[in-house]
Coordinates of C-alpha atoms in Angstrom, one line a residue:
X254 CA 35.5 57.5 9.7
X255 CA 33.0 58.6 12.4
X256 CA 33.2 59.5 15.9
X257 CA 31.3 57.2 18.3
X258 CA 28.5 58.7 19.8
X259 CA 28.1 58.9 23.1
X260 CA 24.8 57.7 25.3
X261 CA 22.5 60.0 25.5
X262 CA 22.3 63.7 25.0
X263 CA 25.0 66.1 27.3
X264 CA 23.6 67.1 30.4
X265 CA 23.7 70.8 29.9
X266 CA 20.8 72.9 30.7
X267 CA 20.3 73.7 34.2
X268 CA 22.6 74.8 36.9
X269 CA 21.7 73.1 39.7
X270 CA 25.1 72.1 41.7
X271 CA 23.6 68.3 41.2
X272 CA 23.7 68.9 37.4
X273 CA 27.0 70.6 37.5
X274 CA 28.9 67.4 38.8
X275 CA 26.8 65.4 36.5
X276 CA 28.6 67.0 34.1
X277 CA 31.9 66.8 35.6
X278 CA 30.9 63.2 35.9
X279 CA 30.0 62.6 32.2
X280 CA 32.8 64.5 30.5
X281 CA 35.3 62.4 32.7
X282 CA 34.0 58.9 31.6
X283 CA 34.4 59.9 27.9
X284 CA 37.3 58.4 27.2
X285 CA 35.6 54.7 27.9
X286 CA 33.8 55.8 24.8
X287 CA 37.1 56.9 22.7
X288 CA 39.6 59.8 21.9
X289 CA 36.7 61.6 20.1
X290 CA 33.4 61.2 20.9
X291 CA 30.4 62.7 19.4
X292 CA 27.6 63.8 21.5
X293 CA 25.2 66.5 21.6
X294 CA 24.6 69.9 22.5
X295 CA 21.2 70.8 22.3
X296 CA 20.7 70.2 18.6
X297 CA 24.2 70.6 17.8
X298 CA 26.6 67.8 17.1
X299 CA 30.0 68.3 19.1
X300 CA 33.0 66.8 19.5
X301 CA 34.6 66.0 23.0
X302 CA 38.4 65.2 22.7
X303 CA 39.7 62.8 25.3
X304 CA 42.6 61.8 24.9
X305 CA 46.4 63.5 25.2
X306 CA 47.7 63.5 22.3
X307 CA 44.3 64.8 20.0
X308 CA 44.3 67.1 22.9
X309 CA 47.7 68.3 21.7
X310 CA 46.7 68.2 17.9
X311 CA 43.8 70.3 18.4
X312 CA 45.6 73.0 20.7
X313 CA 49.2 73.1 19.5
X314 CA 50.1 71.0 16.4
X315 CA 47.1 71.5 13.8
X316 CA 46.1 74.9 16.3
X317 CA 45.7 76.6 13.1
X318 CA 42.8 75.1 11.7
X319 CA 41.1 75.7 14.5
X320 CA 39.4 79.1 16.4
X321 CA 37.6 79.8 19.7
X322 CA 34.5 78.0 19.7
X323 CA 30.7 79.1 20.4
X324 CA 31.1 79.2 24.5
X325 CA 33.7 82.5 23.8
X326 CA 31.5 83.9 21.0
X327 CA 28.6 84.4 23.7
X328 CA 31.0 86.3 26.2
X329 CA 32.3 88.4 23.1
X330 CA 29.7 91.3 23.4
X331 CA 29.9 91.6 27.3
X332 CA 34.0 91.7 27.9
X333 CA 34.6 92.6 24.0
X334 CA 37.6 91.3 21.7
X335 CA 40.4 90.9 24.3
X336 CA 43.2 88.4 24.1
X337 CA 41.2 85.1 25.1
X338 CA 38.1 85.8 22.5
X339 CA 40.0 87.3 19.4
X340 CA 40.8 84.9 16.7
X341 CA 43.3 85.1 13.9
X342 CA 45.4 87.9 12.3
X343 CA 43.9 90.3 14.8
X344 CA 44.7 87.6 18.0
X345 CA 48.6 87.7 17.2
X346 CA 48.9 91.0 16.5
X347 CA 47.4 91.8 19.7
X348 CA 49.3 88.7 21.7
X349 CA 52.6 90.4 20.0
X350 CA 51.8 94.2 21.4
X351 CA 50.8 92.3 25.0
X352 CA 54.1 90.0 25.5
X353 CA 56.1 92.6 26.7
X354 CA 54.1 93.0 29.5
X355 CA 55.2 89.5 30.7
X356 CA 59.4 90.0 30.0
X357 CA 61.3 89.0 32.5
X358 CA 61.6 92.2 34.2
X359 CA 58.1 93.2 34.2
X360 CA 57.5 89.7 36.3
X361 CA 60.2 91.2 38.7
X362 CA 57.8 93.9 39.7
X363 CA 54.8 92.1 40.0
X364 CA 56.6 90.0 42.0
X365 CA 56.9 93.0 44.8
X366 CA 53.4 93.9 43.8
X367 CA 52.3 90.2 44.8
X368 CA 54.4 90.1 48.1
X369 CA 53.4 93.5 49.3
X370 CA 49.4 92.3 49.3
X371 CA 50.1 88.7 50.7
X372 CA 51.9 90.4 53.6
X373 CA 49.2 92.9 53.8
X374 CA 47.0 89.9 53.8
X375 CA 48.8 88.4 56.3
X376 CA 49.0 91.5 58.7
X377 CA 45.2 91.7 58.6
X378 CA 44.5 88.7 60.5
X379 CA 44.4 87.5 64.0
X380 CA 45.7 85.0 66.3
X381 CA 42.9 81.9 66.1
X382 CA 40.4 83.8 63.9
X383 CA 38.5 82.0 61.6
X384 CA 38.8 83.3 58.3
X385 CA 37.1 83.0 54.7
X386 CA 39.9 81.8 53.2
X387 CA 38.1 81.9 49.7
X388 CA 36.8 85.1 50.1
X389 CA 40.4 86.6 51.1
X390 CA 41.8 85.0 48.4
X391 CA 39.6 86.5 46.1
X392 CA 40.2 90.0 47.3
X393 CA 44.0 89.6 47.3
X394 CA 43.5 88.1 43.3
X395 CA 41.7 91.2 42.3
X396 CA 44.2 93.1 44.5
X397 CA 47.4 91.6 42.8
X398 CA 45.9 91.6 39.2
X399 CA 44.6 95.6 39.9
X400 CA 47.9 96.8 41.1
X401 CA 49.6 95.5 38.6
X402 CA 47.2 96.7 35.7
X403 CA 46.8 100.0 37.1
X404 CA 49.1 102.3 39.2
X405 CA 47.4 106.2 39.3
X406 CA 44.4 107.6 41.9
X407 CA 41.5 106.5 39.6
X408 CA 42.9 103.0 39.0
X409 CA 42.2 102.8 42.9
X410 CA 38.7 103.1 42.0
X411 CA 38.5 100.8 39.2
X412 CA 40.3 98.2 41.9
X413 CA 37.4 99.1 44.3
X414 CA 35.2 98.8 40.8
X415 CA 36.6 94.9 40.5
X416 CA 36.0 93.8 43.5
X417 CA 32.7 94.8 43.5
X418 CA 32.0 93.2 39.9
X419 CA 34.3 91.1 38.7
X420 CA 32.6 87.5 40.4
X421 CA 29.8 88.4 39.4
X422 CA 30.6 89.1 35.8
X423 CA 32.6 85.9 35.3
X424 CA 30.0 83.1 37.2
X425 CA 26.9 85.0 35.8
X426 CA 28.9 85.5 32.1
X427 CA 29.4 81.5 32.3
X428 CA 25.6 80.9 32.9
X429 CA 25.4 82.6 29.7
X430 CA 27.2 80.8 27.9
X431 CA 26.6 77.3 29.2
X432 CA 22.4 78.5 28.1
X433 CA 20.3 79.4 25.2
X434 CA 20.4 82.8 24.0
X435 CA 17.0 83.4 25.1
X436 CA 18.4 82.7 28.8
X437 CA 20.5 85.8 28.7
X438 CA 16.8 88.2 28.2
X439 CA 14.9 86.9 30.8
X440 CA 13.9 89.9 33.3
X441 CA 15.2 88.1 36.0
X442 CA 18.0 89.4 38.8
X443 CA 21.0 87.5 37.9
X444 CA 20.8 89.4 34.5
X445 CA 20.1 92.6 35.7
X446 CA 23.2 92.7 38.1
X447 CA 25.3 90.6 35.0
X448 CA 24.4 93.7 32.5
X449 CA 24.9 96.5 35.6
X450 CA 28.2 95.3 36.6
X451 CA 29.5 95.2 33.1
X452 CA 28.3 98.6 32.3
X453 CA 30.4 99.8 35.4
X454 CA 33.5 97.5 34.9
X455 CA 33.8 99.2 31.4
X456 CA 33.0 102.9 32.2
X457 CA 35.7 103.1 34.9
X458 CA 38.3 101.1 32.9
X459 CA 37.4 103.9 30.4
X460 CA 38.0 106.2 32.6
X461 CA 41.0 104.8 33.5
X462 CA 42.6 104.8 29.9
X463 CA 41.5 108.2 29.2
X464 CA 43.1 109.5 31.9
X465 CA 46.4 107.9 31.0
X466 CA 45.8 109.4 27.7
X467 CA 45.6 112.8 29.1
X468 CA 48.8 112.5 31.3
X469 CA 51.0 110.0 28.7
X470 CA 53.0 108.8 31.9
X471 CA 54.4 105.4 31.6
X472 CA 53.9 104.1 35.6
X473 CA 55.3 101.1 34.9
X474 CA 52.0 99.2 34.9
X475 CA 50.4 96.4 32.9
X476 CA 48.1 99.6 31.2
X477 CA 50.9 101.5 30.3
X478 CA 52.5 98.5 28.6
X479 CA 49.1 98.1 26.5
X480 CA 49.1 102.2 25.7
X481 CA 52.0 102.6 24.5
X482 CA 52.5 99.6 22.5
X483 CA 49.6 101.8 20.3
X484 CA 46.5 100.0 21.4
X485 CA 43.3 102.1 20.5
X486 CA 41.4 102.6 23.7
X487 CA 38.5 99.9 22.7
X488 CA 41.2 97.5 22.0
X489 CA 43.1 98.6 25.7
X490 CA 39.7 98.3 27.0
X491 CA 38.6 94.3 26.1
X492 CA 42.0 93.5 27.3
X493 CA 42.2 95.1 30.6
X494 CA 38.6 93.4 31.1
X495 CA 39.8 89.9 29.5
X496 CA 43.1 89.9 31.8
X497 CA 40.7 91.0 35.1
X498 CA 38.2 88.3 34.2
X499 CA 40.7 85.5 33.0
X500 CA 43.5 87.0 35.5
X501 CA 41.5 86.3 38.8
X502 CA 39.5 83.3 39.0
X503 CA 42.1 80.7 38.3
X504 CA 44.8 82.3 40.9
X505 CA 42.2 82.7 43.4
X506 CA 40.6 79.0 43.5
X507 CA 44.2 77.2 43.4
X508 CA 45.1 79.8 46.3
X509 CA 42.3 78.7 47.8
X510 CA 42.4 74.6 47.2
X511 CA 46.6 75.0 48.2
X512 CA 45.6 76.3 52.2
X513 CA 42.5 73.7 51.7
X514 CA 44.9 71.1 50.8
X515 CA 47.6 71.5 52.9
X516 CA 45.1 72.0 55.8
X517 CA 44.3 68.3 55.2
X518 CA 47.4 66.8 54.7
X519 CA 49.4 67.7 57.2
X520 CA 52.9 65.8 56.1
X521 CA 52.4 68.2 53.0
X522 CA 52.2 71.3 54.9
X523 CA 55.3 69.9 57.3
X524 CA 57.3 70.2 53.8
X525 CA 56.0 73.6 53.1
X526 CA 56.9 75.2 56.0
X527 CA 60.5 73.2 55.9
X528 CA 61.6 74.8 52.5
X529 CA 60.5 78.4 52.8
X530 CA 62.2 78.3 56.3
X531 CA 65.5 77.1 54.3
X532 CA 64.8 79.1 51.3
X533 CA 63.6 82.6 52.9
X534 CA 65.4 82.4 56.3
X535 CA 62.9 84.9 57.9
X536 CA 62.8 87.4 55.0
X537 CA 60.2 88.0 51.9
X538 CA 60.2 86.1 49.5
X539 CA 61.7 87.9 46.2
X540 CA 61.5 87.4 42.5
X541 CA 65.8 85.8 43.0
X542 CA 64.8 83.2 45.4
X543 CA 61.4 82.3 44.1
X544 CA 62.7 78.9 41.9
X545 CA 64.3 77.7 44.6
X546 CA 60.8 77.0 46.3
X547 CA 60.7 73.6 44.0
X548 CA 58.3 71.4 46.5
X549 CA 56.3 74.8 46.7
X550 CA 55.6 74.7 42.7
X551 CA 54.6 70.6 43.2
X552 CA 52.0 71.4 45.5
X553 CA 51.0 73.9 43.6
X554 CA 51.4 71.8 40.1
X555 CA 49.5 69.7 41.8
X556 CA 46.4 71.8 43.0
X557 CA 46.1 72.8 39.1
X558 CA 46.0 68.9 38.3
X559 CA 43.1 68.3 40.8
X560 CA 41.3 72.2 40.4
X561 CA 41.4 73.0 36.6
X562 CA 39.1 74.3 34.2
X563 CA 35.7 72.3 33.1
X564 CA 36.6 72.7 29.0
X565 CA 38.0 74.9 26.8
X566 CA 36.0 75.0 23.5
X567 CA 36.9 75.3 19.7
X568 CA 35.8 75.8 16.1
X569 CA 37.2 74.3 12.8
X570 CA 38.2 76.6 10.5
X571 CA 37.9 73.8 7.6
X572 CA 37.7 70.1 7.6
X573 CA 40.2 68.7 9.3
X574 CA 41.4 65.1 10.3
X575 CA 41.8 64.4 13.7
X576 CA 42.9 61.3 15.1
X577 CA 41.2 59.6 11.4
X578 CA 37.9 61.0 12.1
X579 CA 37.1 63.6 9.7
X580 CA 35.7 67.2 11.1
X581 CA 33.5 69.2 9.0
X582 CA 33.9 72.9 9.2
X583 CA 32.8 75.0 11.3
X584 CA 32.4 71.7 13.7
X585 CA 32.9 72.5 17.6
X586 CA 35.1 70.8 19.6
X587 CA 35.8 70.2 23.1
X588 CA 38.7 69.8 25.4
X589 CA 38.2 69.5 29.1
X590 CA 41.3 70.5 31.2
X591 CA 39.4 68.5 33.9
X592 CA 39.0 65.4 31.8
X593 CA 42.4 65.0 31.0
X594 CA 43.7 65.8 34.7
X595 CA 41.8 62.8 35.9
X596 CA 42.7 60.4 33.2
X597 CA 44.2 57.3 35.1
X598 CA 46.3 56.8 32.0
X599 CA 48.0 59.9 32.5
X600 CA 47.4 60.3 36.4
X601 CA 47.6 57.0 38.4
X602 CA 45.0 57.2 41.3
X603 CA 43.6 60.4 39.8
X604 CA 41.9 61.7 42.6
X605 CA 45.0 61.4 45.2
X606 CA 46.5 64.4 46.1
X607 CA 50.3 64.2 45.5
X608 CA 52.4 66.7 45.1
X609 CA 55.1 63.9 44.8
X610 CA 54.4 62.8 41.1
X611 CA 55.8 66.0 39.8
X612 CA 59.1 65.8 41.8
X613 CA 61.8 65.4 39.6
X614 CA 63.3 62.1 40.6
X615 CA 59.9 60.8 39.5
X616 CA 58.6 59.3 36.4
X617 CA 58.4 60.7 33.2
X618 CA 56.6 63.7 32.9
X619 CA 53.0 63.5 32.0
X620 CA 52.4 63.1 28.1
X621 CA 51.6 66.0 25.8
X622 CA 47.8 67.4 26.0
X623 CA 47.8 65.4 29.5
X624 CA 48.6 68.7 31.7
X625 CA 47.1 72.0 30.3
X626 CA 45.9 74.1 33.4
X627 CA 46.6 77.4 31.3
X628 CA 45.8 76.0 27.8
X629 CA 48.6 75.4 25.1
X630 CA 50.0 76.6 22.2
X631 CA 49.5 80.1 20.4
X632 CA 45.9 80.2 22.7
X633 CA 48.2 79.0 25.8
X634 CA 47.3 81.9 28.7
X635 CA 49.9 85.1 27.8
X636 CA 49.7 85.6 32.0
X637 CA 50.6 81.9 33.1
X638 CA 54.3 83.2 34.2
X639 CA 52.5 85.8 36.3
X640 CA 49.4 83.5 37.8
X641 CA 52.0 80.6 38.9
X642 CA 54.9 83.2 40.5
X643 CA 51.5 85.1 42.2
X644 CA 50.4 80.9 43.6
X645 CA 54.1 80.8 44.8
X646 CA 55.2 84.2 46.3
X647 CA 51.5 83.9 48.3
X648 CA 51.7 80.6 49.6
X649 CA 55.0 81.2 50.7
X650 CA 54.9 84.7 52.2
X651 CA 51.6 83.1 54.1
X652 CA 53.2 79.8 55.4
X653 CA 56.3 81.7 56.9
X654 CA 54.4 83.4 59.3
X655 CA 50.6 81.1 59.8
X656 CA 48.7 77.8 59.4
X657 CA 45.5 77.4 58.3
X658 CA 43.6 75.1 60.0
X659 CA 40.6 73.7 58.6
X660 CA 37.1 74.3 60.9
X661 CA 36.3 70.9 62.6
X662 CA 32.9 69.5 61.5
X663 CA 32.6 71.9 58.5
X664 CA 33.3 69.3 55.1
X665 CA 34.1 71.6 52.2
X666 CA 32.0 70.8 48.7
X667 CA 32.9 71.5 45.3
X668 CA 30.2 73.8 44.1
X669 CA 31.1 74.1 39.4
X670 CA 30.9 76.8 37.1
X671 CA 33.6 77.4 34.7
X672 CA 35.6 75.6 37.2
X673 CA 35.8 74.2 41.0
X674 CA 34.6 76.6 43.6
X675 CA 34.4 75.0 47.0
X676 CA 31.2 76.2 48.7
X677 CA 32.7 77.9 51.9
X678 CA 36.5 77.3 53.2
X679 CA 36.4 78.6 56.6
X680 CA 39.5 78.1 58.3
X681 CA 41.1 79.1 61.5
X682 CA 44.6 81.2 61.3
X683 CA 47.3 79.8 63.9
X684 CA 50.9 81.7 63.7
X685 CA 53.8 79.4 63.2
X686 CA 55.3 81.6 65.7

């Protein structure tokens, strides 16, 4: 059996925000054409999974007959072999040395680390100043991620490091990978400050780790877990730049679409304030009282629905069936968390925002494959525990004290990469209080 073939060739090439959500568009009216659809990139034939459940085949149940696809091989020589690029023997030995970086009481501590910066955060602004509330959310995402990897004098400077870089790396790296190789060796600036800022990023996590290795302190941070667990320091190195690079971006845009969202709905934001009045009383929020902020975790459920990722790509390791459709090896294959967020099967009125549908007294949950914001199975994200409690802890340590009010007259666009960015989100900070 043979995969349809959709219209057309994929509209790939080109970055143009008008192509970018062109794509969105496409890869969202797949499923008209079926649960697999073959179409083509460039030259190369590739599959584009639409439904739930060969979403869950291909990630969880037949997981092993599959690898990262071609998108994560071009990223593999700039951020190395961490946890999100490595494949096989080598990925669960490495996932096994990383897990105990995300027990239980490992979360406890980031959860001060992620408090203590929201408040900061918080302190920093004024009365009816308008704020970039994208921007700040980025800083406090590299903030919380840097804090937790790193904990001495230098790691302050590999912080400062990320900051600097780390946008850069992950929006420039995706242009890579989204183009042909020849893209990536044009003497043009956006790959001469792609190829500086990775040069910095891994000299001063270098430094970082060698310092350790002179001192052989455990701080207590994520690098210390990574260290001692007998990483090499190349293999401590691609993970440290894998967890700042797939650590940040995802926090900081649902950070950012939660304040946009509940800036628009105000009934939402009413609810908000309601339970972490109830649940906090006037105190921080703490790692104890954190699951009882359940309307919290819908909003923010919901915001991962509406903001995910564009796709997440793999590679059959031999042929494989899927769905009766037979896959040669070595055939790629495509998932698209935003695809499946926005399936009307799955997600009546798709495009609603509602953080009602994931309320408990509400109707089944969504099927398998339908909901995947941080992947599934053995390739789910190892930090999804630690993104969702830092989505929580900020939005509620924020909404104790301030609104955010959108800016009248300024309509905030989606501009795509990897994922949704909007364009600017300038909004005006009001205390509650």
């Amino acid at each position: 059996m043979t995969a349809p073939v959709a219209p057309g060739r994929w509209p790939f090439l080109g970055h143009t925000p008008a192509l970018l959500r062109q794509r969105f568009a496409f890869t969202s009216s797949l499923h008209e054409h079926g649960e697999i659809v073959k179409l083509y990139l460039g030259p190369a034939p590739t599959y584009f999974v639409t439904s739930p459940r060969l979403a869950h085949e291909v990630l969880v149940t037949a997981g092993p007959k599959f690898r990262k696809g071609a998108m994560f091989d071009k990223f593999r020589p700039f951020v190395g072999n961490g946890l999100v690029l490595s494949n096989g023997d080598f990925h669960r030995s490495q996932r096994r040395l990383m897990q105990p970086a995300f027990h239980r009481d490992r979360l406890i501590a980031y959860a001060e680390i992620m408090r203590r910066a929201a408040a900061a955060l918080g302190d920093s602004w004024r009365a009816g100043e308008v704020r970039p509330v994208d921007e700040d959310m980025q800083r406090l995402a590299v903030t919380i991620v840097g804090e937790a990897l790193f904990s001495t004098e230098l790691g302050k400077e590999a912080i400062a490091e990320a900051r600097r870089s780390i946008y850069l790396i992950i929006q420039q790296g995706m242009i890579r990978a989204l183009s042909p190789k020849f893209v990536e060796k044009l003497p043009v600036p956006g790959n001469r400050r792609f190829d500086e800022a990775i040069t910095r990023m891994r000299e001063i996590v270098l430094a970082v780790i060698r310092e350790w290795r002179a001192d052989g302190t455990d701080h207590g941070d994520l690098l210390s877990t990574l260290l001692l667990a007998g990483m090499t320091d190349e293999q401590a190195r691609d993970e440290v730049l894998t967890l700042l690079t797939a650590g940040i971006e995802t926090t900081a845009l649902a950070l950012s679409w939660t304040f946009h969202e509940l800036g628009r709905h105000p009934e939402v934001e009413a609810r908000v304030h309601a339970e972490v009045d109830e649940v906090l009383g006037g105190d921080p929020v703490t790692a104890e009282n954190l699951g009882q902020l359940t309307y919290v975790r819908q909003v923010v459920d919901e915001v991962l629905r509406r903001y995910p990722l564009w796709m997440l790509m793999r590679r059959t390791l031999e042929e494989v069936d899927l769905g009766g459709v037979r896959l040669p090896e070595g055939a790629e294959v495509i998932v698209s968390p935003h695809a499946l967020h926005h399936d009307p099967a799955s997600f009546p009125d798709p495009t609603r925002f509602d953080p009602g549908r994931w309320a408990p007294d509400r109707a089944a949950e969504p099927p398998k494959g339908a909901f995947i914001p941080f992947g599934a199975g053995n390739r789910q994200c190892i930090g999804n525990r630690f993104a969702q409690n830092e989505i929580v802890i900020t939005v509620a340590t924020v909404a104790a004290r301030w609104r955010l009010v959108p800016l009248p007259g300024h309509p905030v666009r989606v501009k795509f990469t990897s994922a949704a960015y909007p364009d600017s989100l300038p909004m005006t900070a009001v205390p509650r209080r």
